Coordinates of C-alpha atoms and ligand atoms in Angstrom, one line a residue:
M1 CA 0.0 0.0 0.0
R2 CA 1.2 3.5 -0.8
L3 CA -0.4 6.6 0.8
I4 CA 0.7 10.1 1.7
K5 CA -1.5 11.9 4.1
D6 CA -1.2 15.3 5.8
G7 CA -2.7 16.2 9.2
T8 CA -1.9 18.6 11.9
A9 CA 1.7 18.6 13.1
A10 CA 1.2 17.9 16.9
S11 CA 4.6 16.7 18.2
P12 CA 7.8 17.0 16.2
G13 CA 10.2 14.2 15.2
I14 CA 10.7 11.9 12.3
V15 CA 10.2 8.1 12.8
E16 CA 10.0 5.1 10.7
G17 CA 8.3 1.8 11.6
P18 CA 5.4 -0.5 11.0
L19 CA 1.9 0.8 11.7
R20 CA -0.3 -0.7 14.4
V21 CA -3.9 0.2 14.2
V22 CA -5.8 0.1 17.4
H23 CA -9.5 0.1 17.7
W24 CA -10.9 0.8 21.1
E25 CA -14.4 1.7 22.0
V26 CA -16.4 3.1 24.8
P27 CA -17.9 0.0 26.6
R28 CA -21.3 -1.0 25.2
V29 CA -24.0 -0.4 27.7
P30 CA -27.0 -2.8 27.7
H31 CA -30.4 -1.2 28.1
E32 CA -31.3 -2.4 31.5
T33 CA -34.2 -1.4 33.6
I34 CA -34.3 -1.8 37.4
E35 CA -37.0 -2.4 40.0
A36 CA -38.3 0.5 42.0
G37 CA -36.9 -1.1 45.1
A38 CA -33.4 -1.2 43.6
V39 CA -33.1 2.5 42.9
E40 CA -31.3 3.4 46.1
A41 CA -28.8 0.6 45.6
E42 CA -28.2 1.7 42.0
L43 CA -27.6 5.2 43.1
A44 CA -25.1 4.0 45.6
R45 CA -23.3 2.0 42.8
L46 CA -23.1 5.2 40.8
D47 CA -21.5 7.0 43.7
E48 CA -19.0 4.2 44.1
A49 CA -18.2 4.2 40.4
V50 CA -17.7 8.0 40.4
A51 CA -15.5 7.7 43.5
R52 CA -13.4 4.9 41.8
A53 CA -13.0 6.8 38.6
T54 CA -12.0 9.9 40.6
E55 CA -9.4 7.8 42.4
E56 CA -8.0 6.4 39.2
I57 CA -7.7 9.7 37.5
A58 CA -6.1 11.3 40.6
A59 CA -3.6 8.4 40.6
I60 CA -2.8 9.0 36.9
K61 CA -2.5 12.7 37.6
T62 CA 0.0 12.0 40.4
Q63 CA 2.0 9.7 38.1
T64 CA 1.9 12.3 35.3
E65 CA 3.2 15.0 37.8
E66 CA 6.1 12.8 38.8
R67 CA 6.9 11.9 35.2
L68 CA 6.2 15.0 33.3
G69 CA 5.6 17.8 35.7
S70 CA 2.8 19.7 37.3
V71 CA 1.7 21.6 34.2
Q72 CA 1.1 18.4 32.3
A73 CA -0.6 16.9 35.3
Q74 CA -3.2 19.7 35.2
I75 CA -4.5 18.2 32.0
F76 CA -6.5 15.8 34.2
D77 CA -8.2 18.5 36.2
P78 CA -11.1 19.0 33.7
Q79 CA -12.0 15.3 34.2
L80 CA -11.8 15.6 37.9
L81 CA -14.1 18.6 37.7
M82 CA -16.5 16.8 35.4
L83 CA -16.8 14.1 38.0
Q84 CA -18.0 16.7 40.5
D85 CA -20.4 18.4 38.1
E86 CA -23.7 18.6 39.8
E87 CA -25.6 18.9 36.5
L88 CA -24.0 15.6 35.3
L89 CA -24.5 13.7 38.5
E90 CA -27.9 15.0 39.5
G91 CA -29.1 14.5 35.9
T92 CA -27.9 10.9 36.0
R93 CA -29.5 10.3 39.3
A94 CA -32.8 11.7 38.0
Y95 CA -32.8 9.3 35.1
V96 CA -32.3 6.4 37.4
R97 CA -35.0 7.6 39.8
D98 CA -37.6 8.7 37.2
N99 CA -37.1 6.1 34.5
H100 CA -35.8 3.1 36.5
I101 CA -32.9 2.5 34.2
S102 CA -29.5 1.3 35.2
A103 CA -26.9 3.8 36.4
A104 CA -24.7 2.9 33.5
R105 CA -27.4 3.6 31.0
A106 CA -28.4 6.8 32.8
F107 CA -24.8 8.0 32.9
E108 CA -24.3 7.2 29.2
L109 CA -27.4 9.2 28.3
K110 CA -26.4 12.2 30.4
V111 CA -22.9 12.3 28.9
L112 CA -24.5 12.0 25.4
E113 CA -26.5 15.2 26.2
F114 CA -23.3 17.0 27.2
R115 CA -21.5 15.8 24.1
S116 CA -24.2 16.9 21.7
E117 CA -24.4 20.3 23.4
W118 CA -20.6 20.7 23.2
R119 CA -20.5 19.5 19.6
R120 CA -23.0 22.1 18.6
T121 CA -20.7 24.9 19.7
G122 CA -18.2 23.8 17.0
H123 CA -15.4 25.7 18.9
P124 CA -12.0 24.0 18.8
M125 CA -11.4 24.6 22.5
V126 CA -14.7 22.9 23.5
L127 CA -14.3 20.1 20.9
D128 CA -10.9 19.3 22.4
R129 CA -12.6 18.8 25.8
L130 CA -14.9 16.1 24.2
N131 CA -11.9 13.8 24.5
D132 CA -11.6 14.4 28.2
L133 CA -15.3 13.7 28.5
L134 CA -14.8 10.4 26.7
D135 CA -11.9 9.5 28.9
M136 CA -13.9 10.2 32.0
E137 CA -17.0 8.4 30.7
T138 CA -15.1 5.3 29.7
R139 CA -13.7 5.0 33.2
V140 CA -17.1 5.5 35.0
L141 CA -18.8 3.0 32.7
R142 CA -16.1 0.5 33.2
A143 CA -16.5 0.7 36.9
L144 CA -20.3 0.4 36.6
L145 CA -20.2 -2.5 34.2
D146 CA -17.4 -4.2 36.2
L147 CA -15.2 -4.3 33.2
D148 CA -11.5 -4.1 33.7
G149 CA -9.3 -3.2 30.9
P150 CA -5.9 -1.7 31.0
D151 CA -5.2 2.0 30.5
G152 CA -2.6 2.9 28.0
E153 CA -1.3 0.4 25.4
P154 CA -3.9 -1.9 24.2
D155 CA -1.6 -4.9 23.8
E156 CA 1.9 -6.1 23.8
A157 CA 4.3 -5.9 20.8
D158 CA 7.9 -6.9 20.6
Q159 CA 9.1 -4.1 18.3
G160 CA 8.5 -0.4 18.1
Y161 CA 5.6 0.8 16.1
I162 CA 3.6 3.8 15.0
L163 CA 0.3 3.8 16.9
V164 CA -2.7 4.5 14.7
A165 CA -6.1 5.2 16.3
R166 CA -9.3 7.1 15.7
D167 CA -8.5 9.1 18.8
L168 CA -6.5 8.7 22.0
T169 CA -7.7 9.8 25.4
P170 CA -5.3 11.7 27.7
S171 CA -5.0 8.8 30.1
M172 CA -4.1 6.4 27.3
T173 CA -1.5 8.8 25.9
V174 CA 0.2 9.5 29.2
Q175 CA 0.7 5.8 29.8
L176 CA 2.2 5.0 26.4
D177 CA 5.7 3.7 26.5
P178 CA 7.9 6.0 24.4
Q179 CA 10.4 3.1 24.1
R180 CA 7.9 1.2 22.0
I181 CA 5.6 3.7 20.6
L182 CA 7.7 5.4 17.9
G183 CA 4.9 7.8 16.9
I184 CA 1.2 8.5 17.0
A185 CA -1.1 9.1 14.1
V186 CA -4.8 9.8 15.0
D187 CA -7.8 10.7 13.0
A188 CA -9.2 13.3 15.4
G189 CA -7.8 16.0 17.6
S190 CA -6.1 19.4 17.2
R191 CA -2.7 20.7 18.2
T192 CA -4.2 21.8 21.5
S193 CA -6.0 18.6 22.4
H194 CA -4.8 17.2 25.6
S195 CA -3.4 14.0 23.9
A196 CA -1.3 16.2 21.6
I197 CA 0.1 18.2 24.6
L198 CA 1.0 15.0 26.4
A199 CA 2.6 13.5 23.3
R200 CA 4.8 16.6 23.1
A201 CA 5.7 16.2 26.7
L202 CA 6.6 12.5 26.2
H203 CA 8.6 13.4 23.1
I204 CA 6.6 11.0 21.0
P205 CA 6.3 12.4 17.4
A206 CA 2.6 12.8 16.6
I207 CA 0.2 13.8 13.9
V208 CA -3.5 14.5 14.7
G209 CA -6.5 15.4 12.5
L210 CA -5.7 12.7 9.9
R211 CA -9.5 12.3 9.3
D212 CA -10.1 8.7 8.1
F213 CA -6.5 7.4 8.3
S214 CA -7.1 4.7 10.8
E215 CA -9.8 3.3 8.6
I216 CA -7.7 3.1 5.4
V217 CA -4.5 1.6 6.7
E218 CA -3.7 -1.8 8.3
S219 CA -1.3 -2.9 10.9
G220 CA 2.0 -4.0 9.6
H221 CA 2.3 -1.4 6.8
P222 CA 5.7 0.3 6.9
A223 CA 5.5 4.1 7.3
I224 CA 7.5 7.3 7.9
L225 CA 5.9 9.8 10.2
D226 CA 7.1 13.4 10.2
G227 CA 5.6 15.1 13.2
R228 CA 7.2 18.4 12.4
A229 CA 5.6 18.6 8.9
G230 CA 2.4 16.7 9.9
R231 CA 2.9 14.2 7.1
I232 CA 2.7 10.4 7.1
I233 CA 4.0 8.3 4.2
V234 CA 2.8 4.7 4.1
G235 CA 4.9 2.4 2.0
P236 CA 7.7 4.9 1.5
T237 CA 10.2 4.5 -1.4
E238 CA 13.9 3.9 -0.8
H239 CA 14.5 7.5 -2.0
E240 CA 12.0 8.9 0.5
R241 CA 13.6 6.8 3.3
T242 CA 17.0 8.4 2.6
V243 CA 15.5 11.9 2.3
Y244 CA 13.7 11.6 5.6
R245 CA 16.7 10.1 7.4
E246 CA 18.8 13.1 6.3
R247 CA 16.1 15.4 7.2
D248 CA 15.9 13.9 10.6
I249 CA 19.6 14.8 11.2
R250 CA 19.0 18.3 10.0
V251 CA 15.9 18.7 12.1
H252 CA 17.8 17.6 15.2
E253 CA 20.5 20.3 14.6
W254 CA 17.8 22.8 14.0
E255 CA 16.0 22.0 17.2
R256 CA 19.2 22.3 19.2
E257 CA 19.7 25.7 17.5
L258 CA 16.2 26.8 18.4
L259 CA 16.6 25.8 22.0
Q260 CA 19.6 28.1 22.3
L261 CA 17.5 30.9 20.9
A262 CA 15.4 31.2 24.0
D263 CA 18.2 33.1 25.8
L264 CA 19.2 35.3 22.8
P265 CA 17.6 38.7 22.2
A266 CA 14.9 39.1 19.6
V267 CA 16.6 41.7 17.4
T268 CA 16.7 42.0 13.6
P269 CA 20.1 42.0 11.8
D270 CA 19.6 45.8 11.4
R271 CA 19.3 46.1 15.1
Q272 CA 15.6 46.6 15.5
P273 CA 14.5 45.0 18.8
I274 CA 11.4 42.9 18.5
L275 CA 9.0 42.2 21.4
L276 CA 8.0 38.5 21.5
R277 CA 5.2 37.7 24.0
A278 CA 3.2 34.6 24.4
N279 CA -0.5 33.7 23.9
I280 CA -1.7 31.5 26.8
D281 CA -5.0 29.8 27.5
L282 CA -4.4 28.7 31.1
P283 CA -2.5 30.3 34.0
G284 CA -0.2 27.2 34.1
D285 CA 1.0 28.0 30.6
A286 CA 2.8 31.0 31.8
E287 CA 5.9 29.0 33.0
D288 CA 6.1 27.3 29.7
A289 CA 6.0 30.7 28.0
L290 CA 8.9 31.9 30.2
E291 CA 11.0 28.8 29.3
H292 CA 10.4 29.5 25.7
G293 CA 11.9 33.0 26.1
A294 CA 8.6 35.0 26.0
Q295 CA 8.9 38.6 27.1
G296 CA 5.6 38.7 28.8
I297 CA 2.1 37.5 27.9
G298 CA 0.5 39.3 24.8
L299 CA -2.8 37.5 25.0
F300 CA -4.2 35.7 28.1
R301 CA -7.4 34.1 26.8
T302 CA -9.6 33.9 29.9
E303 CA -12.4 31.8 28.5
F304 CA -11.1 28.8 30.5
L305 CA -12.8 30.4 33.5
V306 CA -16.2 30.2 31.9
V307 CA -16.4 27.6 29.1
G308 CA -18.4 24.6 30.2
R309 CA -19.1 26.1 33.7
S310 CA -22.5 26.2 35.1
Q311 CA -21.7 29.1 37.4
Y312 CA -20.0 32.5 37.2
P313 CA -16.3 32.1 38.1
E314 CA -15.5 33.5 41.5
E315 CA -13.6 36.7 41.7
E316 CA -10.9 35.0 44.0
E317 CA -10.3 32.2 41.5
Q318 CA -9.9 34.8 38.7
Y319 CA -7.6 36.9 40.8
R320 CA -5.4 34.0 41.5
A321 CA -5.2 33.0 37.8
Y322 CA -4.3 36.6 36.7
R323 CA -2.0 37.1 39.5
H324 CA -0.1 33.9 38.8
A325 CA 0.6 34.9 35.2
T326 CA 1.7 38.4 36.4
E327 CA 4.1 36.9 39.0
V328 CA 5.7 34.7 36.4
F329 CA 6.5 37.8 34.4
P330 CA 7.2 40.4 37.1
D331 CA 9.1 42.7 34.7
D332 CA 7.0 42.3 31.6
A333 CA 3.6 43.2 30.4
V334 CA 0.7 40.8 30.7
Y335 CA -2.3 41.5 28.5
I336 CA -5.4 40.0 30.0
R337 CA -8.2 39.7 27.5
T338 CA -11.7 40.1 29.0
F339 CA -14.1 37.2 28.3
D340 CA -14.5 36.6 24.6
L341 CA -17.8 34.8 25.0
G342 CA -20.6 34.1 22.6
G343 CA -20.3 33.2 19.0
D344 CA -19.0 29.7 19.4
K345 CA -17.8 29.7 23.1
Y346 CA -19.8 27.9 25.7
P347 CA -20.9 29.7 28.7
R348 CA -23.5 27.4 30.2
F349 CA -24.5 29.7 32.9
L350 CA -25.5 32.4 30.5
E351 CA -28.2 30.3 28.7
M352 CA -27.2 31.9 25.5
P353 CA -30.1 31.8 23.0
P354 CA -29.3 29.8 19.9
E355 CA -28.4 32.3 17.2
E356 CA -28.7 32.1 13.4
N357 CA -25.3 33.7 12.9
P358 CA -23.4 33.3 16.2
F359 CA -20.2 34.9 14.8
L360 CA -22.2 37.9 13.9
G361 CA -24.1 37.7 17.2
W362 CA -23.8 38.3 20.8
R363 CA -20.0 38.0 21.2
G364 CA -17.0 39.5 23.0
I365 CA -17.3 42.9 24.5
R366 CA -21.1 43.0 23.7
V367 CA -21.8 40.1 26.0
C368 CA -19.7 41.6 28.8
L369 CA -21.3 45.0 28.7
D370 CA -24.8 43.3 28.6
V371 CA -24.0 41.1 31.7
P372 CA -22.4 43.6 34.0
D373 CA -22.3 41.3 37.0
L374 CA -20.0 38.9 35.2
F375 CA -17.9 41.7 33.7
R376 CA -17.5 43.6 36.9
G377 CA -16.3 40.5 38.7
Q378 CA -13.6 40.0 36.0
L379 CA -12.6 43.7 36.0
R380 CA -12.2 43.7 39.7
A381 CA -10.1 40.5 39.6
I382 CA -7.9 42.1 36.9
L383 CA -7.6 45.4 38.8
R384 CA -6.4 43.5 41.9
A385 CA -3.8 41.7 39.7
T386 CA -2.4 45.1 38.6
A387 CA -0.9 45.3 42.1
H388 CA 1.5 42.6 41.1
G389 CA 2.9 43.8 37.8
D390 CA 2.3 45.5 34.4
V391 CA -1.2 44.3 33.7
R392 CA -3.0 45.5 30.6
I393 CA -6.7 45.0 29.9
M394 CA -7.6 44.0 26.4
L395 CA -11.1 44.2 25.0
P396 CA -12.2 41.7 22.3
M397 CA -14.4 42.5 19.3
V398 CA -14.6 46.2 19.8
N399 CA -16.5 48.2 17.1
E400 CA -17.5 51.3 19.0
I401 CA -15.9 54.0 21.0
E402 CA -18.7 53.6 23.5
E403 CA -17.6 50.0 24.3
V404 CA -14.3 51.3 25.5
T405 CA -15.7 54.3 27.4
R406 CA -18.3 52.2 29.2
T407 CA -15.6 49.7 30.2
R408 CA -13.5 52.5 31.5
A409 CA -16.4 53.9 33.5
M410 CA -17.0 50.5 35.1
L411 CA -13.3 50.2 35.9
E412 CA -13.3 53.6 37.6
E413 CA -16.3 52.5 39.7
E414 CA -14.6 49.2 40.6
E415 CA -11.4 51.1 41.5
D416 CA -13.5 53.3 43.9
R417 CA -14.9 50.1 45.5
L418 CA -11.5 48.5 45.9
R419 CA -10.2 51.6 47.5
A420 CA -13.1 51.7 49.9
E421 CA -12.4 48.0 50.8
G422 CA -8.7 48.7 51.2
L423 CA -7.7 46.3 48.4
P424 CA -4.6 47.3 46.5
Y425 CA -4.3 47.9 42.8
N426 CA -2.1 49.9 40.5
A427 CA -3.9 52.8 38.9
G428 CA -1.3 52.9 36.0
Y429 CA -2.8 50.0 34.2
K430 CA -3.5 50.3 30.4
V431 CA -6.8 49.6 28.6
G432 CA -6.6 48.7 24.9
I433 CA -8.5 46.9 22.2
M434 CA -8.2 44.0 19.9
V435 CA -8.6 45.2 16.3
E436 CA -10.6 42.3 14.8
T437 CA -13.3 43.9 12.5
P438 CA -13.1 46.1 9.5
A439 CA -15.2 48.6 11.4
A440 CA -12.6 48.9 14.1
V441 CA -9.9 49.4 11.4
L442 CA -11.9 52.0 9.5
T443 CA -12.5 54.0 12.7
A444 CA -9.1 53.2 14.2
T445 CA -8.0 56.9 14.4
N446 CA -11.0 57.7 16.7
L447 CA -10.7 54.5 18.7
A448 CA -7.0 55.2 19.3
R449 CA -8.0 58.3 21.2
H450 CA -9.6 56.0 23.8
A451 CA -7.4 53.0 23.7
D452 CA -3.9 52.7 25.1
F453 CA -2.9 50.1 22.6
F454 CA -4.1 48.1 19.6
S455 CA -3.6 44.4 19.2
I456 CA -4.5 43.0 15.8
G457 CA -6.5 39.7 16.0
T458 CA -5.6 38.5 12.5
N459 CA -7.8 35.4 12.9
D460 CA -11.0 37.3 13.3
L461 CA -9.9 40.3 11.2
T462 CA -9.5 37.9 8.3
Q463 CA -12.8 36.1 9.0
Y464 CA -14.8 39.3 9.2
T465 CA -13.1 41.0 6.3
L466 CA -13.6 38.1 3.9
A467 CA -16.8 36.9 5.4
V468 CA -15.2 33.5 5.7
D469 CA -15.9 31.4 8.8
R470 CA -12.5 30.7 10.3
G471 CA -13.7 27.3 11.6
N472 CA -15.3 26.1 8.5
A473 CA -13.0 23.4 7.0
R474 CA -14.8 23.6 3.6
L475 CA -13.7 27.3 3.4
G476 CA -10.1 26.5 4.6
A477 CA -8.6 27.5 1.3
R478 CA -10.6 30.7 1.2
F479 CA -9.4 31.9 4.6
K480 CA -6.7 34.2 3.2
P481 CA -4.9 36.5 5.6
F482 CA -2.7 37.7 2.6
H483 CA -5.8 38.8 0.7
P484 CA -5.3 42.4 -0.5
A485 CA -8.2 43.6 1.6
V486 CA -6.8 42.2 4.8
L487 CA -3.3 43.5 4.0
E488 CA -4.8 47.0 3.5
L489 CA -6.7 46.9 6.8
M490 CA -3.6 45.8 8.7
R491 CA -1.6 48.6 7.0
R492 CA -4.2 51.1 8.1
T493 CA -4.3 49.9 11.6
V494 CA -0.5 50.2 12.0
G495 CA -0.7 53.7 10.5
A496 CA -3.5 54.8 12.9
G497 CA -1.7 53.4 15.9
R498 CA 1.6 55.1 14.9
E499 CA -0.1 58.5 14.4
A500 CA -1.7 58.2 17.8
G501 CA 1.6 57.1 19.4
I502 CA 0.2 53.9 20.8
E503 CA 1.6 50.3 20.5
V504 CA 0.2 48.2 17.7
S505 CA 1.0 44.5 18.3
V506 CA -0.3 41.4 16.6
C507 CA -1.6 38.4 18.6
G508 CA -3.4 36.5 15.8
D509 CA -2.0 33.4 14.2
L510 CA -0.5 35.3 11.3
A511 CA 2.4 36.3 13.5
A512 CA 3.3 32.6 13.9
N513 CA 3.6 32.1 10.2
P514 CA 7.0 33.0 8.9
L515 CA 5.6 34.7 5.8
G516 CA 3.1 36.5 8.0
L517 CA 5.7 37.7 10.4
F518 CA 7.8 38.9 7.5
L519 CA 4.8 40.9 6.3
L520 CA 4.1 42.4 9.7
L521 CA 7.7 43.4 10.2
G522 CA 7.6 45.1 6.9
L523 CA 4.4 46.9 7.9
G524 CA 6.2 48.3 10.9
V525 CA 4.9 46.0 13.7
T526 CA 7.6 45.2 16.3
A527 CA 5.5 43.5 19.0
F528 CA 4.0 40.1 18.6
S529 CA 2.3 37.4 20.6
V530 CA 2.3 33.8 19.6
S531 CA 1.9 30.5 21.3
S532 CA 4.9 29.4 23.3
G533 CA 5.7 26.4 21.1
V534 CA 6.4 28.6 18.0
L535 CA 8.3 31.4 19.9
P536 CA 11.7 30.1 19.0
E537 CA 10.9 29.8 15.3
V538 CA 9.4 33.3 15.3
K539 CA 12.5 34.6 17.0
K540 CA 14.6 32.8 14.3
V541 CA 12.7 34.7 11.6
A542 CA 13.1 38.0 13.5
R543 CA 16.8 37.5 13.9
A544 CA 17.2 36.7 10.2
V545 CA 15.3 39.4 8.3
P546 CA 16.4 43.0 8.2
I547 CA 13.5 45.4 8.7
A548 CA 14.6 47.4 5.7
G549 CA 14.4 44.4 3.4
A550 CA 11.0 43.4 4.8
R551 CA 9.7 46.9 4.3
S552 CA 10.6 47.1 0.6
C553 CA 9.2 43.7 -0.1
V554 CA 6.0 44.5 1.7
E555 CA 5.5 47.6 -0.3
E556 CA 5.5 45.4 -3.4
A557 CA 3.2 42.8 -1.7
L558 CA 0.7 45.6 -0.9
E559 CA 0.4 46.2 -4.6
A560 CA -0.4 42.6 -5.4
R561 CA -3.9 41.9 -6.7
T562 CA -4.4 38.5 -5.2
A563 CA -3.5 36.8 -1.9
E564 CA -1.4 34.3 -3.9
A565 CA 0.5 37.0 -5.7
A566 CA 1.2 38.8 -2.3
A567 CA 2.4 35.5 -0.7
A568 CA 4.6 34.8 -3.7
V569 CA 6.3 38.2 -3.4
L570 CA 6.8 37.6 0.4
M571 CA 8.1 34.2 -0.2
E572 CA 10.7 35.5 -2.6
G573 CA 11.6 38.2 -0.2
I574 CA 12.0 35.9 2.9
N575 CA 13.9 33.3 0.9
Q576 CA 16.8 35.8 0.5
H577 CA 17.3 35.7 4.3
L578 CA 16.1 32.3 5.5
D579 CA 15.5 28.7 4.5
L580 CA 12.0 27.7 5.5
A581 CA 12.4 24.0 4.9
L582 CA 12.8 23.1 8.5
F583 CA 10.0 25.3 10.0
S584 CA 7.1 23.4 11.5
G585 CA 4.0 22.9 9.3
R586 CA 3.7 23.0 5.6
W587 CA 7.0 24.8 4.9
S588 CA 8.9 21.7 5.7
L589 CA 7.2 19.2 3.4
A590 CA 9.6 17.0 1.5
P591 CA 10.0 18.1 -2.1
D592 CA 8.1 16.7 -5.0
E593 CA 5.4 14.8 -3.1
E594 CA 1.7 15.5 -3.2
A595 CA -0.4 14.3 -0.3
S596 CA -3.7 12.6 -0.8
Ligands
PEP601 C1 -7.8 36.6 16.7 O1 -9.0 36.7 16.4 O2 -6.8 36.7 15.9 C2 -7.4 36.3 18.1 C3 -6.1 36.4 18.5 O3 -8.3 36.0 19.0 P1 -9.0 34.6 19.1 O4 -8.2 33.7 18.2 O5 -9.0 34.2 20.5 O6 -10.4 34.9 18.6
MG602 MG1 -10.4 37.0 18.0

């Protein structure tokens, strides 16, 4: 068999070996009814199963902490929280009581409800958590059905292999033996799914999002997996085997070089210092950002405090989270973005009405201003965190001056309250906006009078400019951040910010793309925020391309009539300074091969 397939590069490394396809399933639950007199005993069985699952997950968490560290161990927290979720537990109990069905069946039904609700959101962050739900569900069902079954590797094998599965749960992944599992190739998942994070921590090369790969291939087929490029070749030719072995050696050298970059300054060859901050999704990611050489946090997405929750997050919990990130970066700025709820994100406590067009709906700052109790709690927690460092408040999806002025007014009121309560804060904090809509760009000059900084969210700016849903796989090829319209809007934003004398940074994914970074440097942006994993590569680009060269190339790219033409100009420009072959993602694909 011969097949070349591209997925999402999830954990770097090149390996060669036979495939081993593993099919594992959630236990089948028979539809069992119970006698009215047996309800209490069944409920007690449920409690026992939940307690056992909690114990098992806690034990895996402890092992993970010992083996990989506390940040990785936190991956199991969502499962532990789900096992305490009153809606889940009470809902299951109600099914047992009212319908006289077995606890296993009731639990399965309740989880099914959660799953379909989460699926409907379509948001990658929520979809990633589906896998945690599955992990937790499997464990509880196994306990209820009295099934044992090992965690981790499904069966023994005497030689190393590339594990292929539809999906892997976090607890399976963390128990894989890196000595025998050469690589992982799974149909589902994204770079941020918990299994992908654990694969990286275990240094097992991995590709996720391979769609139907596990259904097409069979165990025993020889393959090469390139976790840096996100490509798997089944039945490689001799030539390909040689090419990939050589590439493996070059990649190792490259990785060593990248590692050393963490301590070197981000400065262009023509001596322009570049600020490289990190995007984080959880407070615990801050340490990782620091290790990767981040100079602060450029985007702290705070939705983890609300997504999937059935209650408002407590002010104390928020304060601890914000304070933690600030304390990891005592000398650098930390941009905390206020809740970017709505659209596709999942605030259960808000009972968001279903919307025809959620991305054009009740989203971002609109939700916060309409739900002042929630917003004030967050603003207070952020204000309190200002006492510990250089905290900047960043508002998402701003379209109107009034959205900024109303937030400022609320902040002033909360400051008064904090003062009255004797709680410390630093009045010198900054308030700025994400520039994510064409409306914000076209009124940027006026908005700049009220904002202390702009941060361009290139993901949403591209989506709203081109009217192309960023999460719609069918439109993937039409999502073009190099489209002349998007380039023009970015140019205008930078110009408006410069005129107003405020910082314009970029925290969207475009900054993590070497061509995108080259473009932004040429537009005059010198502050970026990207996820920690790509920081060294971004620094590599910054240290290789002179601003003057980028500027003249970008002038030409701005004249291009299509996204493709602009990208071609940029590619030609960047190639004069840098070889992109080893960068993660599509840049690094082996020559002359087309994926299926
Ligand atoms: C963006 O839109 O580019 C951005 C950084 O915000 P998010 O991806 O969280 O919407
Ligand atoms: Mg956005």
